[in-house]
C-alpha positions as a LaTeX table, in Angstrom:
\begin{tabular}{lrrr}
\hline
Residue & $x$ (\AA) & $y$ (\AA) & $z$ (\AA) \\
\hline
Gly1 & 4.90 & $-12.24$ & $-9.40$ \\
Leu2 & 7.58 & $-9.84$ & $-9.26$ \\
Arg3 & 5.32 & $-6.75$ & $-9.85$ \\
Asp4 & 3.56 & $-7.73$ & $-7.38$ \\
Ala5 & 4.90 & $-8.56$ & $-4.44$ \\
Ala6 & 6.77 & $-5.00$ & $-5.33$ \\
Leu7 & 3.01 & $-4.00$ & $-5.07$ \\
Val8 & 1.92 & $-6.32$ & $-2.19$ \\
His9 & 5.26 & $-4.75$ & $-0.01$ \\
Thr10 & 5.21 & $-1.28$ & $-1.39$ \\
Leu11 & 1.40 & $-1.02$ & 0.10 \\
Phe12 & 1.75 & $-2.07$ & 3.51 \\
Ser13 & 5.18 & $-0.39$ & 4.15 \\
Thr14 & 4.29 & 2.98 & 3.69 \\
Gly15 & 0.78 & 2.78 & 3.50 \\
Leu16 & 0.22 & 5.29 & 0.58 \\
Arg17 & $-3.48$ & 5.84 & $-0.74$ \\
Leu18 & $-3.49$ & 3.72 & $-3.87$ \\
Val19 & $-3.77$ & 7.26 & $-6.31$ \\
Ser20 & $-0.04$ & 8.11 & $-5.16$ \\
Leu21 & 0.67 & 4.54 & $-5.45$ \\
Cys22 & $-0.38$ & 4.85 & $-9.49$ \\
Ala23 & 1.32 & 8.50 & $-10.15$ \\
Leu24 & 4.32 & 7.01 & $-8.75$ \\
Asp25 & 7.53 & 7.43 & $-11.55$ \\
Val26 & 10.83 & 5.24 & $-12.19$ \\
Ala27 & 12.29 & 8.83 & $-10.95$ \\
Asp28 & 10.38 & 9.10 & $-7.59$ \\
Leu29 & 12.42 & 5.85 & $-6.47$ \\
Asp30 & 15.81 & 6.73 & $-4.44$ \\
Ala31 & 16.92 & 3.72 & $-3.40$ \\
Gly32 & 19.92 & 4.86 & $-2.12$ \\
Asp33 & 17.79 & 6.26 & 0.75 \\
Ala34 & 14.92 & 4.15 & 0.35 \\
Val35 & 12.38 & 6.74 & $-0.10$ \\
Leu36 & 9.65 & 7.21 & $-2.36$ \\
Val37 & 9.13 & 10.58 & $-3.70$ \\
Tyr38 & 5.12 & 11.41 & $-3.79$ \\
Arg39 & 2.55 & 13.81 & $-3.65$ \\
Gly40 & $-0.22$ & 13.26 & $-1.16$ \\
Lys41 & $-3.67$ & 13.80 & $-1.39$ \\
Gly42 & $-4.06$ & 17.85 & $-1.48$ \\
Asp43 & $-0.75$ & 18.14 & $-1.95$ \\
Arg44 & $-0.21$ & 20.42 & $-5.35$ \\
Asp45 & 3.04 & 21.47 & $-4.62$ \\
Ala46 & 5.39 & 20.21 & $-1.94$ \\
Ala47 & 6.47 & 17.00 & $-1.85$ \\
Arg48 & 6.13 & 13.81 & 0.32 \\
Arg49 & 8.36 & 11.30 & 1.55 \\
Ala50 & 7.53 & 7.57 & 1.79 \\
Tyr51 & 10.36 & 5.75 & 3.29 \\
Leu52 & 10.59 & 1.76 & 2.40 \\
Ala53 & 11.10 & $-0.94$ & 4.81 \\
Pro54 & 13.79 & $-3.11$ & 3.89 \\
Gly55 & 11.86 & $-6.03$ & 2.23 \\
Ala56 & 10.14 & $-3.49$ & 0.62 \\
Leu57 & 13.49 & $-2.04$ & $-0.92$ \\
Glu58 & 14.24 & $-5.36$ & $-2.16$ \\
Ala59 & 11.39 & $-6.54$ & $-4.00$ \\
Leu60 & 11.07 & $-2.98$ & $-5.70$ \\
Thr61 & 14.47 & $-3.46$ & $-6.63$ \\
Arg62 & 13.81 & $-7.16$ & $-8.13$ \\
Tyr63 & 10.99 & $-6.03$ & $-9.63$ \\
Leu64 & 12.59 & $-3.37$ & $-11.80$ \\
Ala65 & 15.62 & $-5.15$ & $-12.34$ \\
Ala66 & 13.38 & $-7.83$ & $-14.24$ \\
Arg67 & 11.48 & $-5.10$ & $-16.20$ \\
Arg68 & 15.04 & $-3.60$ & $-17.39$ \\
Ser69 & 16.23 & $-7.06$ & $-18.21$ \\
Ala70 & 12.95 & $-7.73$ & $-20.68$ \\
Glu71 & 12.72 & $-3.98$ & $-22.14$ \\
Gly72 & 16.55 & $-4.05$ & $-22.83$ \\
Ala73 & 17.41 & $-1.32$ & $-21.89$ \\
Ala74 & 17.80 & 0.99 & $-18.96$ \\
Leu75 & 14.27 & 2.55 & $-17.76$ \\
Asp76 & 12.57 & 6.22 & $-18.66$ \\
Lys77 & 12.95 & 8.36 & $-15.44$ \\
Ala78 & 9.15 & 9.59 & $-16.71$ \\
Ala79 & 7.62 & 5.97 & $-17.17$ \\
Pro80 & 5.55 & 4.45 & $-14.27$ \\
Leu81 & 7.23 & 3.20 & $-11.40$ \\
Phe82 & 4.51 & 0.15 & $-11.60$ \\
Ala83 & 3.79 & $-1.14$ & $-15.17$ \\
Ala84 & 0.11 & $-2.74$ & $-16.42$ \\
Val85 & 1.67 & $-5.95$ & $-18.18$ \\
Gly86 & 0.25 & $-7.83$ & $-21.06$ \\
Asn87 & $-0.75$ & $-7.41$ & $-24.38$ \\
Arg88 & $-3.41$ & $-4.56$ & $-24.68$ \\
Ala89 & $-1.71$ & $-2.90$ & $-21.35$ \\
Gly90 & 2.00 & $-2.12$ & $-23.67$ \\
Gly91 & 3.43 & $-0.62$ & $-20.37$ \\
Asp92 & 0.91 & 1.95 & $-19.10$ \\
Arg93 & 0.52 & 3.76 & $-15.50$ \\
Leu94 & $-0.84$ & 0.49 & $-13.73$ \\
Thr95 & $-4.34$ & 2.07 & $-12.29$ \\
Ala96 & $-6.70$ & 2.25 & $-9.18$ \\
Arg97 & $-8.83$ & $-0.33$ & $-10.35$ \\
Ser98 & $-5.81$ & $-2.52$ & $-11.53$ \\
Val99 & $-3.91$ & $-2.36$ & $-8.47$ \\
Arg100 & $-7.33$ & $-3.17$ & $-7.10$ \\
Arg101 & $-7.57$ & $-6.36$ & $-9.02$ \\
Val102 & $-4.28$ & $-7.41$ & $-7.95$ \\
Ile103 & $-4.60$ & $-7.49$ & $-4.66$ \\
Val104 & $-8.09$ & $-9.34$ & $-4.43$ \\
Gly105 & $-6.73$ & $-11.66$ & $-6.62$ \\
Leu106 & $-3.48$ & $-12.55$ & $-4.72$ \\
Met107 & $-5.99$ & $-12.42$ & $-1.70$ \\
Glu108 & $-8.53$ & $-14.98$ & $-3.59$ \\
Arg109 & $-5.68$ & $-17.56$ & $-4.31$ \\
Ala110 & $-4.50$ & $-17.54$ & $-0.73$ \\
Gly111 & $-8.73$ & $-18.18$ & 0.20 \\
His112 & $-9.06$ & $-14.61$ & 1.91 \\
Val113 & $-11.62$ & $-13.76$ & $-0.53$ \\
His114 & $-14.97$ & $-16.16$ & $-1.57$ \\
Arg115 & $-16.88$ & $-14.99$ & $-4.43$ \\
Asp116 & $-20.79$ & $-16.34$ & $-4.28$ \\
Ala117 & $-22.81$ & $-17.94$ & $-6.69$ \\
Ala118 & $-23.11$ & $-15.32$ & $-9.17$ \\
Gly119 & $-19.11$ & $-14.39$ & $-8.96$ \\
Lys120 & $-19.91$ & $-11.92$ & $-6.63$ \\
Leu121 & $-16.62$ & $-11.23$ & $-3.27$ \\
Thr122 & $-18.61$ & $-11.78$ & $-0.26$ \\
Arg123 & $-16.94$ & $-9.59$ & 1.64 \\
Pro124 & $-15.54$ & $-7.05$ & $-0.53$ \\
Arg125 & $-14.13$ & $-4.28$ & 1.50 \\
Val126 & $-12.85$ & $-6.09$ & 4.35 \\
Leu127 & $-9.96$ & $-8.12$ & 2.54 \\
Ser128 & $-8.52$ & $-5.17$ & 0.11 \\
Ala129 & $-6.17$ & $-3.06$ & $-1.58$ \\
His130 & $-7.47$ & $-0.02$ & 1.38 \\
Ser131 & $-7.09$ & $-2.51$ & 3.66 \\
Leu132 & $-3.46$ & $-2.75$ & 2.85 \\
Arg133 & $-3.17$ & 0.90 & 4.04 \\
Arg134 & $-5.96$ & 0.22 & 7.13 \\
Ser135 & $-3.60$ & $-2.80$ & 8.00 \\
Ala136 & $-0.37$ & $-0.66$ & 7.65 \\
Ile137 & $-1.48$ & 2.24 & 9.49 \\
Thr138 & $-2.73$ & $-0.33$ & 13.12 \\
Ala139 & 0.73 & $-1.69$ & 12.98 \\
Ala140 & 2.43 & 1.59 & 12.98 \\
Phe141 & $-0.01$ & 2.46 & 16.12 \\
Asp142 & 0.45 & $-0.64$ & 17.86 \\
Ala143 & 4.62 & $-0.28$ & 17.55 \\
Ala144 & 4.87 & 3.34 & 18.35 \\
Gly145 & 1.75 & 5.22 & 18.90 \\
Leu146 & $-0.56$ & 7.66 & 17.58 \\
Asp147 & 1.96 & 10.09 & 16.35 \\
Ala148 & 3.98 & 7.20 & 14.07 \\
Ala149 & 0.56 & 6.47 & 12.38 \\
Gln150 & $-0.93$ & 9.66 & 12.05 \\
Thr151 & 2.58 & 10.92 & 10.21 \\
Leu152 & 2.34 & 7.40 & 8.06 \\
Ala153 & $-1.11$ & 8.27 & 6.94 \\
Gly154 & $-0.49$ & 11.98 & 6.04 \\
His155 & $-3.49$ & 13.42 & 8.10 \\
Ala156 & $-4.28$ & 16.01 & 9.53 \\
Asp157 & $-6.13$ & 15.49 & 12.53 \\
Pro158 & $-5.20$ & 12.39 & 14.85 \\
Lys159 & $-9.29$ & 12.07 & 15.14 \\
Thr160 & $-9.22$ & 10.74 & 11.87 \\
Thr161 & $-6.38$ & 8.13 & 12.17 \\
Arg162 & $-8.04$ & 6.65 & 15.29 \\
Arg163 & $-11.55$ & 6.64 & 13.96 \\
Ala164 & $-11.02$ & 5.22 & 10.84 \\
Tyr165 & $-7.85$ & 3.06 & 10.73 \\
Ala166 & $-6.15$ & 3.03 & 13.79 \\
Arg167 & $-7.94$ & $-0.14$ & 14.85 \\
Val168 & $-6.95$ & $-1.04$ & 18.72 \\
Gln169 & $-6.86$ & $-4.76$ & 19.00 \\
Lys170 & $-8.61$ & $-5.38$ & 21.54 \\
Gly171 & $-8.00$ & $-8.52$ & 22.66 \\
Arg172 & $-4.16$ & $-8.09$ & 22.75 \\
Val173 & $-4.98$ & $-5.02$ & 24.94 \\
Leu174 & $-7.35$ & $-7.24$ & 27.59 \\
Arg175 & $-4.85$ & $-9.85$ & 27.31 \\
Gly176 & $-1.87$ & $-7.57$ & 28.58 \\
Leu177 & $-4.07$ & $-6.73$ & 30.87 \\
Ala178 & $-4.77$ & $-9.70$ & 32.71 \\
Gly179 & $-1.13$ & $-10.22$ & 34.50 \\
Val180 & $-1.49$ & $-6.60$ & 35.38 \\
Leu181 & $-4.50$ & $-6.39$ & 37.26 \\
Asp182 & $-3.80$ & $-10.27$ & 38.60 \\
\hline
\end{tabular}
């Protein structure tokens, strides 16, 4: 539960892609500055910085403290930041597929995702691990504009951010305009 909470908080507060999240090591966390250092899509040498919201840092700190306690020693700096649990996993790095299963499972238990009679998700792409990235980028767009959303997303072209991620909340915009146009 602590790992899953840290996973959701980290995904939403940073807007990281799953591949970047899964590649994080314990050494990539600077808890003092609330920063994750990671490699972005297509980056070979340049390291990027993702700033954690206070809630995400707290969730991540609690999760890592529980891991240290369970292992009875300090975590190796090269250990994965998010480790798999269970008998077969043996503390290996979570894969993107594993993260997707965790997120969909959480959303299913919360009643947001449903399965048909055959056991298939009825709307698999609407609520997924990637939807946390889309939601974070949209929230950044709503709060601070396109430049902030583009920076969070790590996109070179603002058109990509606007087209694929920053979904304008049309109802909210129109409701706000109704007062102006009265």
